[in-house]
Amino acid sequence: MLISPLVAAQDDPVEYRADDIYFRVDSTVGYLTGNAWVKSGSMTLTAHRIVLRLDDDEVCAFGTRDSLGAWVGRPVFEDNGQSFSQDQLCYNFSTGKGLSTHAVTQEQGTVFHAGKAKRQPDETVHVRSGKFTTCDAEDPHFHFHLSKAIMVPNDKVVSGPLYLKFRKIPTPLALPFGWFPLQQEKKSQGVLLPSYGDGGNLGFFLKDLGYYVPIGEHWDAKLLADIYTGGSWAVRLGSNYNHRYRNKGGFNVSFQRQRQGFAGTPGFALANNFFVRWTHNQDPRARPNSRFSASVNFGSSGNFQQNLNSSQEEYLSNTFQSSVQWNLKVPRSPFSATVSARHSQNSNTGNVQLTVPSLSVNMQRTTLAKLVGLDAGRVTLLDNVAVTYSSQMENSVEAPDSVFGALDFAAMKIRNGLKHKVKVSSSSSLGFVSIAPSFSYNQYDSFEALDYRE
């Protein structure tokens, strides 16, 4: 049944329907039971039972339980894109105020529970006995317990003292206040909620618990931590940057302490690992004649096999490599240069190969006339003689990672050298005969010395 519209004291008409509708003759109080629905303006309310008090511009909604104790027809309140479900609710059309018990709402992948919630005319919600979590279970497996909080929809949740709970078990992990961002379109600082799971012989874990801070328009920073009940833990600090039409990249450094078993037992193992990542890419439009790029991945050799957060691809990989490179092209000339540093590391053998620096200089094919600066209007024999040139210098160091850690230069295998290559070519024709003589010159310089003395 639908009756619409019935105008109350407020401006917007009230529409309603239900399986059963009962109005007292001597009052404007109505009782809606079974699939009850009420709408006024942008507000919509559904519940098993709704009581309308039109003289007071007020509506109250209630759910019920079935024979098995499960909730049926819990009140669901929707307004301006916000949605709240609760055990019961009272709402005033005129003032925009509302009061509910055991309310639940979801925003941007987070779930917010409120023992008691009071909605204000500006749509902020004041909360007592709140739960903030990423677990979508009716009774969350883990959550931050908030004694008092204020939720600004599509913006943030600000709370007083809070602490972490597993089910009903409190933990010593507590904070004097909380700031939880609820929006993704605009950067805002706040606590990052962790994920919860079972790490096998490492114990249960909370992963990616941390804090996010935007730094101006181009930078941000994020601190994350993993905690395992078996005693393992990890800390990661990351930062990203993006300058439009210039460059973008990110930096991440991590340290972890992995503990397996108990001290004194045969299966006990303790390992410390670190890893550093850095990526940098320059927009080609920023400097057409100069380009800098970097892809850095280095750390302890056991990182991928023992890392608490290794992906399957990383776990199966036994090498990680790095490269930092700067390319330069000299304007209005045939010359270009590249300076680079490379790194390769085998996680199985622990062997590290480092090439730094690596320098190459190239000259594109050009005529001798241009090289010596002759007038372009004059045609000489030098216009038929072309030259190309390239040189490369490298310094390579190879050793186990333990040798690098101890800076034992005597145990390192060091190789270096310099290579030059010059090619001169020409072309001419004598009638139907074409002649194209050319010659090349290669030079290799090594800075190693061999001592054959006994």
Coordinates of N, CA and C in Angstrom, one line a residue, residues 39-269:
K39 N 10.0 7.9 2.8 CA 10.9 8.8 2.0 C 10.4 10.3 2.2
S40 N 11.4 11.1 2.4 CA 11.1 12.6 2.6 C 12.4 13.3 2.0
G41 N 12.2 14.0 1.0 CA 13.3 14.7 0.4 C 14.4 13.7 -0.1
S42 N 15.6 13.9 0.3 CA 16.7 13.0 -0.1 C 16.8 11.8 0.9
M43 N 16.0 11.8 2.0 CA 16.1 10.8 3.0 C 15.2 9.6 2.6
T44 N 15.8 8.4 2.8 CA 15.0 7.2 2.6 C 15.3 6.3 3.8
L45 N 14.2 5.7 4.3 CA 14.3 4.8 5.4 C 13.5 3.5 5.2
T46 N 14.2 2.4 5.4 CA 13.5 1.1 5.3 C 13.7 0.3 6.6
A47 N 12.7 -0.5 7.0 CA 12.8 -1.3 8.2 C 11.7 -2.3 8.3
H48 N 11.7 -3.2 9.3 CA 10.6 -4.1 9.5 C 9.4 -3.3 10.0
R49 N 9.7 -2.4 11.0 CA 8.6 -1.6 11.6 C 9.0 -0.2 11.7
I50 N 8.1 0.7 11.3 CA 8.4 2.2 11.4 C 7.2 2.9 12.0
V51 N 7.5 3.8 13.0 CA 6.5 4.6 13.6 C 6.6 6.0 13.1
L52 N 5.5 6.6 12.6 CA 5.5 8.0 12.1 C 4.8 8.9 13.1
R53 N 5.5 10.0 13.5 CA 4.8 11.0 14.3 C 4.9 12.3 13.5
L54 N 3.9 12.5 12.6 CA 3.9 13.6 11.7 C 3.8 14.9 12.3
D55 N 3.1 15.0 13.5 CA 3.0 16.3 14.2 C 4.4 16.8 14.7
D56 N 5.2 15.8 15.1 CA 6.5 16.1 15.6 C 7.6 16.0 14.5
D57 N 7.2 15.7 13.3 CA 8.2 15.6 12.2 C 9.2 14.5 12.5
E58 N 8.8 13.4 13.1 CA 9.7 12.4 13.6 C 9.3 11.0 13.1
V59 N 10.4 10.2 12.9 CA 10.2 8.8 12.5 C 11.1 8.0 13.3
C60 N 10.6 6.8 13.7 CA 11.4 5.8 14.5 C 11.3 4.5 13.8
A61 N 12.4 3.8 13.7 CA 12.4 2.5 12.9 C 13.0 1.4 13.8
F62 N 12.5 0.2 13.6 CA 13.0 -0.9 14.4 C 13.1 -2.2 13.5
G63 N 14.1 -3.0 13.9 CA 14.2 -4.3 13.3 C 13.6 -5.4 14.2
T64 N 13.7 -6.6 13.8 CA 13.2 -7.7 14.6 C 14.1 -8.9 14.4
R65 N 13.9 -9.9 15.2 CA 14.7 -11.2 15.0 C 13.8 -12.3 14.7
D66 N 14.3 -13.2 13.9 CA 13.5 -14.4 13.5 C 13.6 -15.5 14.6
S67 N 13.0 -16.7 14.3 CA 13.0 -17.7 15.3 C 14.4 -18.2 15.6
L68 N 15.4 -18.0 14.7 CA 16.8 -18.4 14.9 C 17.6 -17.3 15.6
G69 N 17.0 -16.2 15.8 CA 17.8 -15.1 16.5 C 18.5 -14.2 15.5
A70 N 18.3 -14.4 14.2 CA 18.9 -13.5 13.2 C 18.1 -12.3 13.0
W71 N 18.8 -11.2 12.7 CA 18.1 -9.9 12.4 C 17.3 -10.0 11.1
V72 N 16.1 -9.4 11.1 CA 15.3 -9.3 9.9 C 14.8 -7.9 9.9
G73 N 15.0 -7.2 8.7 CA 14.4 -5.9 8.6 C 15.1 -4.8 9.4
R74 N 16.4 -4.9 9.6 CA 17.1 -3.9 10.3 C 17.0 -2.5 9.6
P75 N 16.7 -1.5 10.3 CA 16.6 -0.1 9.7 C 17.8 0.3 8.9
V76 N 17.5 0.7 7.7 CA 18.6 1.2 6.8 C 18.3 2.6 6.4
F77 N 19.1 3.6 6.8 CA 18.9 5.0 6.6 C 19.9 5.5 5.5
E78 N 19.3 6.1 4.4 CA 20.1 6.6 3.3 C 19.8 8.1 3.1
D79 N 20.9 8.9 3.0 CA 20.7 10.3 2.7 C 22.0 10.8 2.1
N80 N 21.8 11.5 0.9 CA 23.0 12.1 0.2 C 24.1 11.2 0.0
G81 N 23.8 9.9 -0.4 CA 24.9 9.0 -0.7 C 25.4 8.2 0.5
Q82 N 25.0 8.6 1.7 CA 25.4 7.9 2.9 C 24.4 6.8 3.3
S83 N 24.9 5.7 3.8 CA 24.0 4.6 4.1 C 24.4 4.0 5.5
F84 N 23.4 3.9 6.4 CA 23.7 3.4 7.8 C 22.6 2.3 8.0
S85 N 23.1 1.2 8.6 CA 22.2 0.2 9.1 C 22.3 0.1 10.6
Q86 N 21.2 -0.1 11.3 CA 21.3 -0.1 12.8 C 20.1 -1.0 13.3
D87 N 20.2 -1.2 14.7 CA 19.1 -1.9 15.3 C 17.9 -1.1 15.4
Q88 N 18.0 0.2 15.8 CA 16.9 1.0 15.8 C 17.3 2.5 15.6
L89 N 16.4 3.3 15.2 CA 16.7 4.7 14.8 C 15.5 5.6 15.0
C90 N 15.8 6.8 15.5 CA 14.8 7.9 15.5 C 15.4 9.1 14.8
Y91 N 14.6 9.7 13.9 CA 15.1 10.8 13.1 C 14.1 11.9 13.0
N92 N 14.5 13.2 13.0 CA 13.6 14.3 12.9 C 13.8 14.9 11.6
F93 N 12.7 15.0 10.8 CA 12.8 15.6 9.5 C 13.2 17.1 9.5
S94 N 12.7 17.8 10.4 CA 12.9 19.3 10.4 C 14.3 19.6 10.8
T95 N 14.8 19.1 11.9 CA 16.2 19.4 12.4 C 17.3 18.7 11.8
G96 N 17.0 17.5 11.2 CA 18.0 16.7 10.6 C 18.8 15.9 11.6
K97 N 18.4 15.9 12.8 CA 19.0 15.1 13.9 C 18.5 13.7 14.0
G98 N 19.4 12.8 14.3 CA 19.0 11.4 14.5 C 19.8 10.7 15.6
L99 N 19.2 9.7 16.1 CA 19.8 8.9 17.2 C 19.6 7.4 16.9
S100 N 20.7 6.6 16.9 CA 20.6 5.2 16.5 C 21.5 4.4 17.5
T101 N 21.2 3.1 17.5 CA 22.0 2.2 18.3 C 22.5 1.1 17.4
H102 N 23.8 0.7 17.7 CA 24.4 -0.4 16.9 C 24.4 -0.1 15.4
A103 N 24.8 1.1 15.1 CA 24.8 1.5 13.6 C 26.1 1.0 13.0
V104 N 26.0 0.7 11.7 CA 27.1 0.3 10.8 C 27.1 1.0 9.5
T105 N 28.2 1.5 9.1 CA 28.4 2.1 7.7 C 29.7 1.7 7.1
Q106 N 29.8 1.7 5.8 CA 31.0 1.4 5.1 C 31.3 2.6 4.2
E107 N 32.6 3.0 4.2 CA 33.1 4.0 3.3 C 34.5 3.7 2.9
Q108 N 34.8 3.7 1.5 CA 36.1 3.5 1.0 C 36.8 2.3 1.5
G109 N 36.1 1.1 1.7 CA 36.7 -0.1 2.1 C 36.8 -0.3 3.6
T110 N 36.4 0.7 4.4 CA 36.5 0.6 5.8 C 35.1 0.5 6.4
V111 N 35.0 -0.2 7.5 CA 33.7 -0.4 8.2 C 33.7 0.2 9.5
F112 N 32.7 1.0 9.8 CA 32.6 1.8 11.1 C 31.3 1.3 11.8
H113 N 31.6 0.8 13.1 CA 30.5 0.4 14.0 C 30.3 1.4 15.1
A114 N 29.1 1.7 15.5 CA 28.9 2.7 16.6 C 27.9 2.1 17.5
G115 N 28.2 2.0 18.8 CA 27.3 1.5 19.8 C 26.1 2.5 19.9
K116 N 26.4 3.7 20.0 CA 25.4 4.8 19.9 C 25.9 5.9 19.0
A117 N 25.0 6.3 18.1 CA 25.4 7.4 17.1 C 24.4 8.4 17.1
K118 N 24.8 9.7 17.1 CA 23.9 10.8 17.0 C 24.3 11.7 15.8
R119 N 23.3 11.8 14.9 CA 23.5 12.5 13.6 C 23.2 13.9 13.8
Q120 N 24.0 14.8 13.4 CA 23.8 16.3 13.5 C 23.3 16.9 12.2
P121 N 22.7 18.1 12.3 CA 22.2 18.7 11.1 C 23.2 18.9 9.9
D122 N 24.5 19.0 10.3 CA 25.5 19.2 9.3 C 26.0 17.8 8.8
E123 N 25.3 16.7 9.1 CA 25.6 15.4 8.7 C 26.8 14.7 9.3
T124 N 27.5 15.4 10.3 CA 28.5 14.7 11.1 C 27.8 13.8 12.1
V125 N 28.5 12.8 12.5 CA 28.0 11.8 13.4 C 28.9 11.7 14.6
H126 N 28.3 11.9 15.8 CA 29.0 11.7 17.1 C 28.7 10.3 17.6
V127 N 29.8 9.7 18.0 CA 29.8 8.2 18.3 C 30.3 8.0 19.7
R128 N 29.7 7.0 20.3 CA 30.2 6.4 21.5 C 30.4 4.9 21.3
S129 N 31.5 4.4 21.9 CA 31.8 3.0 21.8 C 31.8 2.5 20.3
G130 N 32.8 3.0 19.6 CA 32.9 2.7 18.2 C 33.9 1.7 17.8
K131 N 33.8 1.1 16.7 CA 34.7 0.1 16.1 C 35.1 0.5 14.7
F132 N 36.4 0.6 14.5 CA 36.9 1.0 13.1 C 37.7 -0.2 12.6
T133 N 37.4 -0.7 11.4 CA 38.0 -1.9 10.9 C 37.9 -2.0 9.4
T134 N 38.7 -2.9 8.9 CA 38.5 -3.3 7.4 C 37.8 -4.7 7.3
C135 N 37.5 -5.3 8.4 CA 36.9 -6.6 8.4 C 35.4 -6.4 8.3
D136 N 34.8 -7.1 7.3 CA 33.3 -6.9 7.0 C 32.4 -7.9 7.7
A137 N 33.0 -8.7 8.7 CA 32.1 -9.6 9.4 C 31.2 -8.8 10.4
E138 N 30.0 -9.4 10.7 CA 29.1 -8.7 11.6 C 29.8 -8.5 12.9
D139 N 30.5 -9.5 13.4 CA 31.3 -9.3 14.6 C 32.8 -9.3 14.2
P140 N 33.4 -8.1 14.0 CA 34.8 -8.1 13.4 C 35.8 -8.9 14.1
H141 N 36.7 -9.6 13.3 CA 37.8 -10.4 13.9 C 38.8 -9.5 14.6
F142 N 38.9 -8.2 14.1 CA 39.8 -7.3 14.8 C 39.3 -5.9 14.5
H143 N 39.6 -5.0 15.4 CA 39.1 -3.6 15.2 C 39.9 -2.7 16.1
F144 N 39.8 -1.4 15.8 CA 40.2 -0.3 16.8 C 39.0 0.1 17.6
H145 N 39.1 0.0 18.9 CA 38.0 0.4 19.7 C 38.1 1.9 20.1
L146 N 37.1 2.7 19.8 CA 37.1 4.1 20.0 C 36.0 4.4 21.1
S147 N 36.4 5.0 22.2 CA 35.5 5.4 23.2 C 34.6 6.5 22.7
K148 N 35.1 7.5 22.1 CA 34.4 8.6 21.5 C 35.0 9.0 20.2
A149 N 34.1 9.4 19.2 CA 34.6 9.8 17.9 C 33.6 10.7 17.2
I150 N 34.1 11.4 16.2 CA 33.3 12.2 15.3 C 33.6 11.7 13.9
M151 N 32.6 11.4 13.1 CA 32.7 11.0 11.8 C 32.2 12.0 10.8
V152 N 33.0 12.5 9.9 CA 32.6 13.4 8.9 C 32.5 12.6 7.6
P153 N 31.3 12.3 7.1 CA 31.1 11.4 5.9 C 32.0 11.9 4.7
N154 N 32.5 11.0 4.0 CA 33.4 11.2 2.9 C 34.6 12.1 3.2
D155 N 35.0 12.1 4.4 CA 36.2 12.9 4.8 C 37.1 12.2 5.8
K156 N 36.6 12.1 7.0 CA 37.5 11.5 8.1 C 36.7 11.1 9.3
V157 N 37.4 10.3 10.1 CA 37.0 10.0 11.5 C 38.0 10.4 12.5
V158 N 37.7 11.3 13.4 CA 38.6 11.7 14.4 C 38.1 11.2 15.8
S159 N 39.0 10.6 16.5 CA 38.6 10.0 17.8 C 39.6 10.4 18.9
G160 N 39.1 10.1 20.1 CA 40.0 10.2 21.3 C 40.9 8.9 21.4
P161 N 41.2 8.5 22.7 CA 42.1 7.3 22.9 C 41.4 6.1 22.2
L162 N 42.3 5.3 21.6 CA 41.8 4.0 21.0 C 42.9 2.9 21.2
Y163 N 42.4 1.7 21.1 CA 43.3 0.6 21.2 C 42.8 -0.6 20.3
L164 N 43.7 -1.5 20.0 CA 43.4 -2.6 19.1 C 42.9 -3.8 19.9
K165 N 41.8 -4.4 19.3 CA 41.2 -5.6 19.9 C 41.1 -6.7 18.9
F166 N 41.3 -7.9 19.3 CA 41.0 -9.1 18.5 C 39.8 -9.7 19.2
R167 N 38.7 -9.7 18.4 CA 37.4 -10.1 18.9 C 37.1 -9.2 20.2
K168 N 37.1 -9.8 21.3 CA 36.9 -9.1 22.6 C 38.1 -9.0 23.4
I169 N 39.3 -9.4 22.9 CA 40.5 -9.4 23.6 C 41.3 -8.1 23.3
P170 N 41.5 -7.2 24.3 CA 42.3 -6.0 24.1 C 43.8 -6.3 24.0
T171 N 44.5 -5.4 23.3 CA 45.9 -5.6 23.1 C 46.6 -4.3 23.7
P172 N 47.9 -4.3 24.0 CA 48.5 -3.1 24.5 C 48.8 -2.1 23.4
L173 N 48.5 -2.4 22.1 CA 48.7 -1.4 21.1 C 47.6 -0.3 21.1
A174 N 48.0 0.9 21.6 CA 47.1 2.0 21.8 C 47.6 3.3 21.3
L175 N 46.7 4.2 21.0 CA 47.1 5.5 20.6 C 46.3 6.6 21.4
P176 N 46.9 7.8 21.6 CA 46.1 8.8 22.4 C 45.0 9.4 21.6
F177 N 45.1 9.3 20.3 CA 44.0 9.8 19.4 C 44.1 9.1 18.1
G178 N 43.0 9.3 17.3 CA 43.0 8.6 16.0 C 42.5 9.6 14.9
W179 N 43.1 9.4 13.7 CA 42.7 10.2 12.5 C 42.6 9.3 11.4
F180 N 41.4 8.9 10.9 CA 41.3 8.0 9.9 C 40.7 8.6 8.6
P181 N 41.4 8.7 7.5 CA 40.8 9.3 6.3 C 39.8 8.3 5.7
L182 N 38.8 8.9 5.1 CA 37.7 8.2 4.5 C 37.6 8.4 3.0
Q183 N 38.4 9.3 2.4 CA 38.3 9.6 1.0 C 39.6 9.3 0.3
Q184 N 39.4 9.0 -1.0 CA 40.5 8.6 -1.9 C 40.8 9.7 -2.9
E185 N 39.8 10.5 -3.3 CA 40.0 11.4 -4.3 C 41.0 12.5 -3.9
K186 N 40.9 12.9 -2.6 CA 41.8 13.9 -2.1 C 42.7 13.3 -1.1
K187 N 44.0 13.7 -1.2 CA 45.0 13.2 -0.2 C 44.7 13.7 1.2
S188 N 44.6 12.9 2.2 CA 44.5 13.4 3.6 C 45.3 12.4 4.4
Q189 N 45.9 12.9 5.5 CA 46.7 12.1 6.3 C 45.9 11.3 7.3
G190 N 46.4 10.2 7.8 CA 45.6 9.5 8.7 C 46.2 8.1 8.9
V191 N 45.6 7.3 9.8 CA 46.0 6.0 10.1 C 45.5 5.0 9.0
L192 N 46.4 4.1 8.6 CA 46.1 3.1 7.6 C 45.8 1.8 8.4
L193 N 44.6 1.2 8.1 CA 44.1 0.1 8.9 C 44.8 -1.2 8.3
P194 N 45.2 -2.1 9.2 CA 45.9 -3.3 8.7 C 44.9 -4.4 8.3
S195 N 45.5 -5.4 7.6 CA 44.8 -6.7 7.3 C 45.2 -7.7 8.3
Y196 N 44.3 -8.7 8.5 CA 44.5 -9.7 9.6 C 44.5 -11.1 9.0
G197 N 45.4 -12.0 9.5 CA 45.5 -13.3 8.9 C 46.3 -14.2 9.7
D198 N 46.5 -15.4 9.1 CA 47.3 -16.5 9.8 C 48.6 -16.7 9.0
G199 N 49.7 -16.5 9.6 CA 51.0 -16.6 8.9 C 51.7 -18.0 9.1
G200 N 50.9 -19.0 9.4 CA 51.5 -20.4 9.6 C 52.3 -20.4 10.8
N201 N 53.6 -20.9 10.7 CA 54.5 -21.1 11.8 C 55.0 -19.7 12.4
L202 N 54.7 -18.6 11.7 CA 55.0 -17.3 12.2 C 53.9 -16.8 13.2
G203 N 52.8 -17.4 13.2 CA 51.7 -16.9 14.0 C 50.7 -16.0 13.3
F204 N 49.7 -15.5 14.0 CA 48.8 -14.6 13.4 C 49.4 -13.3 13.2
F205 N 48.9 -12.5 12.3 CA 49.6 -11.2 11.9 C 48.6 -10.1 11.7
L206 N 49.1 -8.9 11.9 CA 48.5 -7.7 11.5 C 49.5 -7.1 10.5
K207 N 49.0 -6.9 9.2 CA 49.9 -6.5 8.2 C 49.4 -5.1 7.6
D208 N 50.4 -4.3 7.3 CA 50.2 -2.9 6.7 C 49.5 -2.0 7.7
L209 N 49.8 -2.1 8.9 CA 49.3 -1.1 9.9 C 50.3 0.1 9.8
G210 N 49.7 1.3 9.6 CA 50.6 2.5 9.5 C 50.0 3.8 9.5
Y211 N 50.7 4.8 8.9 CA 50.2 6.1 8.9 C 50.7 6.8 7.6
Y212 N 49.8 7.5 7.0 CA 50.0 8.2 5.7 C 50.0 9.7 5.8
V213 N 51.0 10.4 5.2 CA 51.1 11.8 5.3 C 51.3 12.4 3.9
P214 N 50.4 13.2 3.3 CA 50.8 13.9 2.1 C 51.7 15.1 2.4
I215 N 52.7 15.3 1.5 CA 53.7 16.3 1.7 C 53.6 17.3 0.5
G216 N 52.8 18.3 0.7 CA 52.5 19.2 -0.4 C 51.7 18.6 -1.5
E217 N 51.9 19.1 -2.7 CA 51.1 18.6 -3.9 C 51.8 17.5 -4.6
H218 N 53.1 17.4 -4.4 CA 53.9 16.5 -5.2 C 54.5 15.2 -4.5
W219 N 54.5 15.3 -3.2 CA 55.1 14.2 -2.4 C 54.1 13.6 -1.4
D220 N 54.4 12.4 -1.0 CA 53.7 11.8 0.1 C 54.7 10.8 0.8
A221 N 54.3 10.4 2.0 CA 55.1 9.5 2.8 C 54.2 8.5 3.5
K222 N 54.7 7.3 3.7 CA 53.8 6.2 4.3 C 54.7 5.3 5.1
L223 N 54.4 5.2 6.4 CA 55.1 4.3 7.3 C 54.2 3.1 7.6
L224 N 54.7 1.9 7.4 CA 53.9 0.7 7.6 C 54.6 -0.3 8.5
A225 N 53.9 -1.1 9.2 CA 54.5 -2.1 10.1 C 53.6 -3.4 10.0
D226 N 54.3 -4.5 10.1 CA 53.7 -5.9 10.2 C 54.1 -6.4 11.6
I227 N 53.2 -7.1 12.3 CA 53.4 -7.7 13.6 C 52.9 -9.1 13.6
Y228 N 53.7 -10.0 14.0 CA 53.3 -11.4 14.1 C 53.4 -11.9 15.5
T229 N 52.4 -12.7 15.9 CA 52.4 -13.2 17.3 C 53.6 -14.1 17.7
G230 N 54.2 -14.6 16.7 CA 55.4 -15.5 16.9 C 56.7 -14.7 17.2
G231 N 56.6 -13.3 17.1 CA 57.8 -12.5 17.4 C 58.4 -11.8 16.2
S232 N 57.9 -12.2 15.0 CA 58.5 -11.5 13.8 C 57.8 -10.1 13.6
W233 N 58.6 -9.2 13.0 CA 58.0 -7.9 12.7 C 58.8 -7.3 11.5
A234 N 58.2 -6.3 10.9 CA 58.8 -5.6 9.8 C 58.3 -4.2 9.8
V235 N 59.2 -3.3 9.3 CA 58.9 -1.9 9.2 C 59.3 -1.4 7.8
R236 N 58.4 -0.6 7.1 CA 58.6 -0.1 5.8 C 58.3 1.4 5.7
L237 N 59.2 2.1 5.2 CA 59.0 3.5 4.9 C 59.1 3.8 3.4
G238 N 58.0 4.4 2.9 CA 57.9 4.6 1.5 C 57.5 6.1 1.2
S239 N 57.9 6.5 0.0 CA 57.6 7.9 -0.4 C 57.4 7.9 -1.9
N240 N 56.4 8.6 -2.4 CA 56.2 8.8 -3.9 C 56.2 10.2 -4.2
Y241 N 56.7 10.5 -5.4 CA 56.7 11.9 -5.9 C 56.3 11.9 -7.4
N242 N 55.6 13.0 -7.7 CA 55.2 13.2 -9.1 C 55.1 14.7 -9.4
H243 N 56.0 15.1 -10.3 CA 56.0 16.5 -10.8 C 55.6 16.4 -12.3
R244 N 54.4 16.9 -12.5 CA 53.9 16.8 -13.9 C 54.8 17.5 -14.9
Y245 N 55.0 16.8 -16.0 CA 55.8 17.2 -17.1 C 57.3 17.3 -16.7
R246 N 57.7 16.8 -15.5 CA 59.1 16.8 -15.1 C 59.6 15.3 -14.8
N247 N 59.1 14.8 -13.7 CA 59.5 13.4 -13.4 C 58.6 12.9 -12.3
K248 N 58.7 11.6 -12.1 CA 58.0 10.9 -11.1 C 58.7 9.6 -10.6
G249 N 58.4 9.2 -9.4 CA 59.1 8.0 -8.9 C 58.7 7.7 -7.5
G250 N 59.4 6.8 -6.9 CA 59.1 6.4 -5.6 C 60.3 5.7 -4.9
F251 N 60.3 5.8 -3.6 CA 61.4 5.3 -2.8 C 60.8 4.4 -1.6
N252 N 61.4 3.3 -1.4 CA 60.9 2.4 -0.3 C 62.1 1.7 0.3
V253 N 62.2 1.7 1.7 CA 63.2 1.0 2.4 C 62.5 0.2 3.5
S254 N 62.9 -1.1 3.6 CA 62.3 -1.9 4.6 C 63.3 -2.7 5.4
F255 N 62.9 -3.0 6.6 CA 63.7 -3.8 7.5 C 62.8 -4.8 8.2
Q256 N 63.2 -6.1 8.3 CA 62.4 -7.0 9.0 C 63.2 -8.0 9.9
R257 N 62.6 -8.5 10.9 CA 63.2 -9.4 11.8 C 62.3 -10.6 11.9
Q258 N 62.8 -11.7 11.3 CA 61.9 -12.9 11.2 C 62.4 -13.9 12.2
R259 N 61.4 -14.4 13.0 CA 61.7 -15.3 14.1 C 60.8 -16.6 13.9
Q260 N 61.5 -17.7 13.9 CA 60.8 -19.0 13.8 C 61.1 -19.9 14.9
G261 N 60.1 -20.5 15.6 CA 60.3 -21.4 16.7 C 60.7 -20.6 18.0
F262 N 61.2 -21.4 19.0 CA 61.5 -20.8 20.3 C 63.0 -21.0 20.5
A263 N 63.5 -20.0 21.2 CA 65.0 -20.1 21.5 C 65.3 -21.4 22.3
G264 N 66.4 -22.0 21.9 CA 66.8 -23.3 22.6 C 66.2 -24.5 22.0
T265 N 65.3 -24.4 21.0 CA 64.7 -25.6 20.4 C 65.4 -25.8 19.1
P266 N 65.4 -27.0 18.5 CA 66.1 -27.4 17.3 C 65.6 -26.5 16.1
G267 N 64.4 -26.2 16.0 CA 63.9 -25.5 14.8 C 64.0 -24.0 14.9
F268 N 64.7 -23.4 16.0 CA 64.7 -22.0 16.1 C 65.6 -21.4 15.1
A269 N 65.1 -20.3 14.5 CA 65.9 -19.5 13.5 C 65.5 -18.0 13.6

